[in-house]
Short mmCIF file of C-alpha atoms and ligand atoms in Angstrom, two decimals:
data_model
loop_
_atom_site.label_atom_id
_atom_site.label_comp_id
_atom_site.label_asym_id
_atom_site.label_seq_id
_atom_site.Cartn_x
_atom_site.Cartn_y
_atom_site.Cartn_z
CA UNK Y 192 6.00 52.75 -3.64
CA UNK Y 193 3.86 51.40 -1.06
CA UNK Y 194 4.88 47.76 -0.80
CA UNK Y 195 1.27 46.58 0.17
CA UNK Y 196 0.58 47.48 -3.58
CA UNK Y 197 3.46 45.71 -5.46
CA UNK Y 198 1.85 42.24 -6.02
CA UNK Y 199 4.64 40.19 -5.81
CA UNK Y 200 4.68 36.97 -8.18
CA UNK Y 201 4.18 33.64 -6.65
CA UNK Y 202 6.53 30.79 -7.65
CA UNK Y 203 5.69 26.89 -8.11
CA UNK Y 204 7.77 26.35 -5.02
CA UNK Y 205 5.99 28.76 -3.01
CA UNK Y 206 2.65 28.31 -4.61
CA UNK Y 207 3.11 24.12 -3.52
CA UNK Y 208 4.50 24.75 -0.15
CA UNK Y 209 1.41 27.02 0.42
CA UNK Y 210 -0.85 24.21 -0.67
CA UNK Y 211 0.66 21.46 1.36
CA UNK Y 212 0.39 23.65 4.28
CA UNK Y 213 -3.34 23.75 3.96
CA UNK Y 214 -3.02 20.10 5.04
CA UNK Y 215 -1.54 19.69 8.59
CA UNK Y 216 -1.16 15.50 8.16
CA UNK Y 217 0.76 16.00 4.67
CA UNK Y 218 4.08 14.04 4.89
CA UNK Y 219 5.63 17.12 1.80
CA UNK Y 220 6.16 13.71 -0.47
CA UNK Y 221 3.74 14.92 -3.28
CA UNK Y 222 5.13 18.27 -2.92
CA UNK Y 223 8.46 16.94 -3.39
CA UNK Y 224 7.56 14.92 -6.09
CA UNK Y 225 5.80 17.87 -8.26
CA UNK Y 226 9.18 19.37 -7.37
CA UNK Y 227 11.12 17.06 -9.31
CA UNK Y 228 9.02 17.11 -12.02
CA UNK Y 229 9.26 21.07 -12.29
CA UNK Y 230 13.06 20.79 -12.34
CA UNK Y 231 13.05 18.18 -15.15
CA UNK Y 232 10.73 20.35 -17.11
CA UNK Y 233 13.12 23.16 -16.52
CA UNK Y 234 16.07 21.05 -18.25
CA UNK Y 235 13.86 19.78 -20.86
CA UNK Y 236 12.48 23.11 -21.57
CA UNK Y 237 16.15 24.45 -22.31
CA UNK Y 238 17.44 21.64 -24.43
CA UNK Y 239 13.44 22.10 -26.22
CA UNK Y 240 14.24 25.57 -26.93
CA UNK Y 241 17.80 25.14 -28.12
CA UNK Y 242 17.24 21.72 -30.06
CA UNK Y 243 17.61 23.89 -33.45
CA UNK Y 244 21.05 25.05 -32.53
CA UNK Y 245 22.56 21.37 -31.06
CA UNK Y 246 22.68 18.29 -33.10
CA UNK Y 247 19.80 17.14 -30.74
CA UNK Y 248 17.08 17.24 -33.40
CA UNK Y 249 16.46 14.24 -35.50
CA UNK Y 250 15.87 10.45 -34.55
CA UNK Y 251 18.45 8.45 -32.44
CA UNK Y 252 17.91 4.88 -34.90
CA UNK Y 253 15.87 3.65 -32.32
CA UNK Y 254 11.96 3.02 -32.29
CA UNK Y 255 9.36 3.05 -28.94
CA UNK Y 256 7.28 0.00 -28.23
CA UNK Y 257 4.71 1.07 -30.42
CA UNK Y 258 6.88 1.01 -33.23
CA UNK Y 259 7.46 4.99 -33.70
CA UNK Y 260 10.73 6.46 -34.34
CA UNK Y 261 12.24 7.95 -30.79
CA UNK Y 262 13.48 11.24 -31.48
CA UNK Y 263 16.72 12.34 -29.48
CA UNK Y 264 14.78 14.54 -27.17
CA UNK Y 265 12.23 12.14 -26.10
CA UNK Y 266 14.93 9.69 -24.62
CA UNK Y 267 16.18 12.97 -23.21
CA UNK Y 268 13.44 14.06 -21.64
CA UNK Y 269 12.75 10.47 -20.40
CA UNK Y 270 15.95 10.40 -19.01
CA UNK Y 271 15.42 14.03 -17.10
CA UNK Y 272 11.79 13.14 -15.44
CA UNK Y 273 13.27 9.35 -14.68
CA UNK Y 274 16.26 10.74 -12.91
CA UNK Y 275 14.80 13.77 -11.22
CA UNK Y 276 11.89 11.03 -10.01
CA UNK Y 277 14.72 8.67 -8.87
CA UNK Y 278 16.68 11.07 -6.84
CA UNK Y 279 13.91 11.90 -4.18
CA UNK Y 280 13.27 8.09 -3.48
CA UNK Y 281 9.51 9.03 -2.84
CA UNK Y 282 8.38 7.48 -6.24
CA UNK Y 283 8.87 3.28 -6.88
CA UNK Y 284 8.49 3.02 -10.42
CA UNK Y 285 7.53 5.08 -13.54
CA UNK Y 286 6.04 3.72 -16.76
CA UNK Y 287 6.70 5.48 -19.39
CA UNK Y 288 5.82 5.94 -23.31
CA UNK Y 289 9.50 5.31 -24.04
CA UNK Y 290 10.10 1.96 -22.37
CA UNK Y 291 8.06 -1.02 -22.69
CA UNK Y 292 7.71 -2.17 -19.05
CA UNK Y 293 7.46 -1.00 -15.84
CA UNK Y 294 11.12 1.14 -14.83
CA UNK Y 295 11.66 0.07 -10.94
CA UNK Y 296 13.30 3.32 -9.34
CA UNK Y 297 16.00 2.81 -6.52
CA UNK Y 298 13.49 3.12 -3.66
CA UNK Y 299 10.99 -0.15 -4.34
CA UNK Y 300 9.38 1.14 -1.23
CA UNK Y 301 8.27 4.80 -2.75
CA UNK Y 302 4.80 5.47 -2.40
CA UNK Y 303 4.15 6.70 -5.73
CA UNK Y 304 3.61 5.51 -9.09
CA UNK Y 305 4.48 7.89 -12.03
CA UNK Y 306 3.28 7.46 -15.62
CA UNK Y 307 4.89 9.38 -18.20
CA UNK Y 308 4.75 10.88 -21.99
CA UNK Y 309 8.08 12.51 -21.58
CA UNK Y 310 7.57 14.07 -24.78
CA UNK Y 311 4.14 14.00 -26.53
CA UNK Y 312 3.61 14.84 -29.93
CA UNK Y 313 7.47 14.74 -30.64
CA UNK Y 314 6.40 14.06 -34.31
CA UNK Y 315 6.42 18.10 -34.33
CA UNK Y 316 10.04 18.66 -32.88
CA UNK Y 317 11.73 19.09 -36.48
CA UNK Y 318 9.05 21.69 -37.28
CA UNK Y 319 9.15 23.72 -34.27
CA UNK Y 320 5.41 23.20 -33.30
CA UNK Y 321 4.87 23.03 -29.23
CA UNK Y 322 5.48 19.67 -27.59
CA UNK Y 323 4.76 18.75 -24.18
CA UNK Y 324 5.43 16.44 -21.43
CA UNK Y 325 2.52 14.63 -19.51
CA UNK Y 326 2.68 13.09 -15.96
CA UNK Y 327 0.09 11.19 -13.68
CA UNK Y 328 0.58 10.39 -10.06
CA UNK Y 329 -0.87 7.42 -8.10
CA UNK Y 330 -0.43 5.99 -5.09
CA UNK Y 331 0.87 2.35 -4.68
CA UNK Y 332 -1.74 0.39 -2.71
CA UNK Y 333 -1.33 -1.27 0.33
CA UNK Y 334 -2.92 -4.42 -1.36
CA UNK Y 335 0.53 -4.82 -3.40
CA UNK Y 336 3.06 -5.36 -0.76
CA UNK Y 337 5.40 -7.76 -2.85
CA UNK Y 338 7.95 -7.00 -5.48
CA UNK Y 339 6.70 -4.51 -7.86
CA UNK Y 340 4.56 -5.62 -10.81
CA UNK Y 341 2.73 -3.75 -13.45
CA UNK Y 342 -0.38 -4.84 -11.94
CA UNK Y 343 0.41 -2.01 -9.35
CA UNK Y 344 0.05 0.09 -11.72
CA UNK Y 345 -3.48 -0.77 -13.12
CA UNK Y 346 -5.37 1.92 -11.42
CA UNK Y 347 -8.65 3.64 -12.96
CA UNK Y 348 -7.88 7.55 -13.55
CA UNK Y 349 -10.16 8.27 -10.99
CA UNK Y 350 -7.46 7.21 -8.70
CA UNK Y 351 -4.66 9.98 -9.61
CA UNK Y 352 -3.41 11.91 -7.08
CA UNK Y 353 -2.26 14.32 -9.47
CA UNK Y 354 -1.84 15.04 -12.99
CA UNK Y 355 -0.73 17.75 -15.53
CA UNK Y 356 1.37 18.74 -18.56
CA UNK Y 357 4.23 21.03 -19.77
CA UNK Y 358 3.83 22.69 -22.56
CA UNK Y 359 7.14 23.71 -24.27
CA UNK Y 360 5.76 26.74 -27.17
CA UNK Y 361 6.35 30.18 -27.55
CA UNK Y 362 6.73 30.09 -23.57
CA UNK Y 363 6.92 26.71 -21.09
CA UNK Y 364 3.67 26.37 -19.08
CA UNK Y 365 3.42 24.04 -16.23
CA UNK Y 366 -0.70 23.21 -15.66
CA UNK Y 367 -1.31 20.70 -12.76
CA UNK Y 368 -3.75 19.70 -10.36
CA UNK Y 369 -4.20 17.43 -7.27
CA UNK Y 370 -8.16 17.46 -7.27
CA UNK Y 371 -8.76 20.72 -6.15
CA UNK Y 372 -8.58 22.77 -9.16
CA UNK Y 373 -6.20 23.42 -11.95
CA UNK Y 374 -2.86 26.14 -11.24
CA UNK Y 375 -1.05 26.88 -14.51
CA UNK Y 376 2.49 28.35 -14.42
CA UNK Y 377 4.79 30.39 -16.65
CA UNK Y 378 8.22 29.51 -16.76
CA UNK Y 379 10.53 32.98 -16.43
CA UNK Y 380 13.66 31.74 -17.90
CA UNK Y 381 15.45 34.67 -16.42
CA UNK Y 382 15.23 33.72 -12.88
CA UNK Y 383 14.69 29.98 -13.72
CA UNK Y 384 11.48 29.81 -11.57
CA UNK Y 385 7.69 28.64 -12.88
CA UNK Y 386 5.55 31.57 -11.88
CA UNK Y 387 1.95 31.16 -11.06
CA UNK Y 388 -0.40 32.71 -13.88
CA UNK Y 389 -3.92 31.15 -13.01
CA UNK Y 390 -4.78 30.23 -9.51
CA UNK Y 391 -7.92 28.19 -10.84
CA UNK Y 392 -8.85 28.09 -14.06
CA UNK Y 393 -12.39 27.50 -15.23
CA UNK Y 394 -13.35 26.42 -19.05
CA UNK Y 395 -16.10 27.51 -20.71
CA UNK Y 396 -19.40 25.26 -20.80
CA UNK Y 397 -19.22 25.60 -24.39
CA UNK Y 398 -16.75 26.65 -27.34
CA UNK Y 399 -16.69 27.05 -30.89
CA UNK Y 400 -13.83 25.11 -31.64
CA UNK Y 401 -13.08 21.46 -33.17
CA UNK Y 402 -10.30 19.54 -33.03
CA UNK Y 403 -9.39 16.34 -34.87
CA UNK Y 404 -7.69 14.97 -37.59
CA UNK Y 405 -9.86 14.86 -40.61
CA UNK Y 406 -7.66 13.07 -42.80
CA UNK Y 407 -9.41 10.22 -41.49
CA UNK Y 408 -12.60 11.09 -42.26
CA UNK Y 409 -13.64 7.93 -44.06
CA UNK Y 410 -13.38 5.61 -41.15
CA UNK Y 411 -15.48 7.37 -38.57
CA UNK Y 412 -18.62 6.21 -37.38
CA UNK Y 413 -21.36 7.79 -38.53
CA UNK Y 414 -22.11 9.76 -35.60
CA UNK Y 415 -19.03 11.27 -35.56
CA UNK Y 416 -19.41 12.26 -39.48
CA UNK Y 417 -22.99 14.03 -38.71
CA UNK Y 418 -21.37 15.64 -35.31
CA UNK Y 419 -18.62 17.18 -37.65
CA UNK Y 420 -21.46 18.26 -40.12
CA UNK Y 421 -22.77 19.81 -37.16
CA UNK Y 422 -19.80 21.87 -36.24
CA UNK Y 423 -19.84 23.22 -40.02
CA UNK Y 424 -23.02 24.44 -40.67
CA UNK Y 425 -24.64 27.67 -39.89
CA UNK Y 426 -26.16 28.70 -36.84
CA UNK Y 427 -24.99 32.07 -35.04
CA UNK Y 428 -27.11 31.03 -31.95
CA UNK Y 429 -24.84 28.07 -31.26
CA UNK Y 430 -21.62 30.10 -32.67
CA UNK Y 431 -21.96 27.65 -35.56
CA UNK Y 432 -19.83 27.23 -37.91
CA UNK Y 433 -17.23 26.10 -35.23
CA UNK Y 434 -13.68 26.96 -36.21
CA UNK Y 435 -11.49 23.73 -36.86
CA UNK Y 436 -8.06 23.91 -34.99
CA UNK Y 437 -5.44 21.03 -35.31
CA UNK Y 438 -2.09 20.96 -34.15
CA UNK Y 439 -1.18 17.17 -33.93
CA UNK Y 440 0.41 18.03 -30.53
CA UNK Y 441 -2.03 16.85 -28.16
CA UNK Y 442 -1.02 18.62 -25.16
CA UNK Y 443 -1.17 21.88 -26.88
CA UNK Y 444 -4.82 21.26 -28.54
CA UNK Y 445 -5.99 20.40 -25.19
CA UNK Y 446 -3.94 23.54 -23.93
CA UNK Y 447 -5.87 25.62 -25.97
CA UNK Y 448 -9.33 23.64 -25.14
CA UNK Y 449 -8.70 24.41 -21.61
CA UNK Y 450 -8.13 28.24 -21.89
CA UNK Y 451 -10.63 28.86 -25.16
CA UNK Y 452 -13.32 25.96 -24.67
CA UNK Y 453 -14.23 23.61 -27.51
CA UNK Y 454 -13.50 19.92 -28.13
CA UNK Y 455 -10.86 17.41 -28.99
CA UNK Y 456 -11.16 14.29 -31.03
CA UNK Y 457 -9.21 11.51 -31.50
CA UNK Y 458 -11.68 8.67 -32.42
CA UNK Y 459 -11.22 4.93 -33.14
CA UNK Y 460 -10.48 4.36 -36.84
CA UNK Y 461 -9.53 1.42 -39.20
CA UNK Y 462 -5.65 2.43 -38.47
CA UNK Y 463 -6.29 3.03 -34.86
CA UNK Y 464 -9.38 0.27 -34.16
CA UNK Y 465 -8.77 1.12 -30.29
CA UNK Y 466 -7.82 4.68 -30.87
CA UNK Y 467 -4.26 6.03 -30.93
CA UNK Y 468 -3.88 7.94 -27.90
CA UNK Y 469 -3.01 6.25 -24.64
CA UNK Y 470 -5.42 5.97 -21.49
CA UNK Y 471 -2.80 6.02 -18.92
CA UNK Y 472 -0.46 8.61 -19.50
CA UNK Y 473 -1.91 11.43 -22.18
CA UNK Y 474 -5.99 10.61 -21.77
CA UNK Y 475 -6.32 10.15 -17.99
CA UNK Y 476 -3.86 12.46 -16.90
CA UNK Y 477 -5.53 15.39 -19.45
CA UNK Y 478 -9.19 14.09 -18.94
CA UNK Y 479 -7.97 14.90 -15.01
CA UNK Y 480 -7.05 18.44 -15.99
CA UNK Y 481 -9.94 18.90 -18.04
CA UNK Y 482 -12.71 17.45 -15.69
CA UNK Y 483 -11.05 19.66 -12.48
CA UNK Y 484 -11.34 22.87 -14.90
CA UNK Y 485 -15.50 22.39 -15.57
CA UNK Y 486 -15.26 20.07 -18.75
CA UNK Y 487 -15.71 16.21 -19.44
CA UNK Y 488 -13.61 13.38 -21.33
CA UNK Y 489 -15.14 10.35 -22.82
CA UNK Y 490 -14.13 7.46 -25.24
CA UNK Y 491 -17.66 8.03 -26.82
CA UNK Y 492 -19.69 6.76 -24.25
CA UNK Y 493 -17.84 6.12 -20.98
CA UNK Y 494 -16.17 8.59 -18.65
CA UNK Y 495 -12.30 8.01 -19.67
CA UNK Y 496 -11.36 8.28 -15.77
CA UNK Y 497 -13.21 5.19 -14.94
CA UNK Y 498 -11.91 3.24 -17.46
CA UNK Y 499 -10.33 -0.14 -15.37
CA UNK Y 500 -7.27 -0.47 -17.11
CA UNK Y 501 -6.17 -3.99 -18.90
CA UNK Y 502 -2.50 -2.86 -20.05
CA UNK Y 503 0.26 0.14 -19.04
CA UNK Y 504 -0.12 1.14 -22.85
CA UNK Y 505 -3.58 0.48 -24.19
CA UNK Y 506 -5.13 3.16 -25.91
CA UNK Y 507 -8.91 4.55 -26.20
CA UNK Y 508 -10.61 6.83 -28.50
CA UNK Y 509 -11.05 10.32 -26.67
CA UNK Y 510 -13.76 12.99 -26.66
CA UNK Y 511 -12.48 15.82 -24.25
CA UNK Y 512 -13.29 19.28 -23.64
CA UNK Y 513 -16.25 21.44 -22.62
CA UNK Y 514 -19.23 20.03 -21.22
CA UNK Y 515 -21.73 21.08 -23.97
CA UNK Y 516 -19.39 19.93 -26.73
CA UNK Y 517 -18.80 16.67 -25.08
CA UNK Y 518 -22.21 16.04 -24.09
CA UNK Y 519 -23.62 17.16 -27.84
CA UNK Y 520 -21.04 14.79 -30.15
CA UNK Y 521 -21.88 12.02 -27.32
CA UNK Y 522 -25.72 12.74 -28.31
CA UNK Y 523 -24.72 12.26 -32.06
CA UNK Y 524 -22.68 9.06 -31.54
CA UNK Y 525 -25.86 7.33 -29.34
CA UNK Y 526 -28.55 8.32 -32.13
CA UNK Y 527 -26.77 7.22 -35.10
CA UNK Y 528 -25.39 3.92 -33.33
CA UNK Y 529 -28.77 3.18 -32.85
CA UNK Y 530 -29.78 4.12 -36.40
CA UNK Y 531 -26.69 1.63 -37.52
CA UNK Y 532 -27.56 -1.42 -35.04
CA UNK Y 533 -30.92 -1.30 -37.14
P1 P6P N 657 -2.24 12.15 -35.77
C1 P6P N 657 1.61 12.99 -31.64
O1 P6P N 657 2.08 11.91 -32.26
C2 P6P N 657 -0.16 12.40 -31.00
O2 P6P N 657 0.69 11.14 -29.69
C3 P6P N 657 -0.67 13.61 -29.72
O3 P6P N 657 0.45 14.02 -29.33
C4 P6P N 657 -1.44 14.25 -31.36
O4 P6P N 657 -2.69 14.54 -30.86
C5 P6P N 657 -1.67 12.78 -32.05
O5 P6P N 657 -0.48 11.98 -31.73
C6 P6P N 657 -1.79 12.89 -33.40
O6 P6P N 657 -1.95 11.97 -34.17
O7 P6P N 657 -2.70 10.53 -35.97
O8 P6P N 657 -3.50 13.52 -36.03
O9 P6P N 657 -0.75 12.48 -36.14
#
């Protein structure tokens, strides 16, 4: 076979190096950080895929800062990611859903701060539904030169240096961005490498799928109720009625939205007055990915990545997905907010 025709697969390692080589001044530290995360992801993937066999399923008896029962795989994923980041001495601290406060790493001088949702969607572990890890990377700003504290990490999403997720599903997918588009890789367990599957993914400007937990319908704002009814009306020109899809695992719902378009919504409600999802380690990183792929992400009015954070675990409502779909729901929210205020 003519070797020029046999298209060789590109690994994540090779892709990271090639991307770094495009920046002569690059120190290679961000590349190393991404490698740290991908190594932990491979280890977590192995455990997730055999969780049913070992006794790692089930709760370990503790609860996290949000009062949620912590699953053993949550802890395992948290430990694997933090230890991988600690070993390379590039990250100074980690903020993770599984830890109440900041986790200071061995290198207090490390230039990066990493937010983690080590295993998002963990309530789905026992029913074998896809779950994911989410990461968001910031530079530690020069203005913070004293002892590490939470304030060092309170930066808006627009300051993310990189962000991404790992989806542990029928295959293990890693998607990340450094602000130059979104690259997607698929783990080949036979060689233990993430293989490039999409160099720069772009999502549809409009999608015919809406994703929301309709169980909380009665506590929604009028505008959101009207928008969901709009999605369900018959109008072939706009692809309506849309299809409803809700996995209950944000990484899986967002990955489908990235590929097929549409909108994912987790609004504020009587149960979650500020929304349920976490700004810093769920909404910001996934908004970075979706925006880089051509989509939009707001809290119902404001761009998610421009929200100035007050706390490392703060929650926010989120409307995220194809540009047209987010703009349409925003129109409904604004229109009916005015009507409700009259
Ligand atoms: P609900 C999983 O627990 C999670 O944090 C996200 O992954 C998911 O999108 C959301 O909560 C599901 O919440 O209230 O619909 O079960």
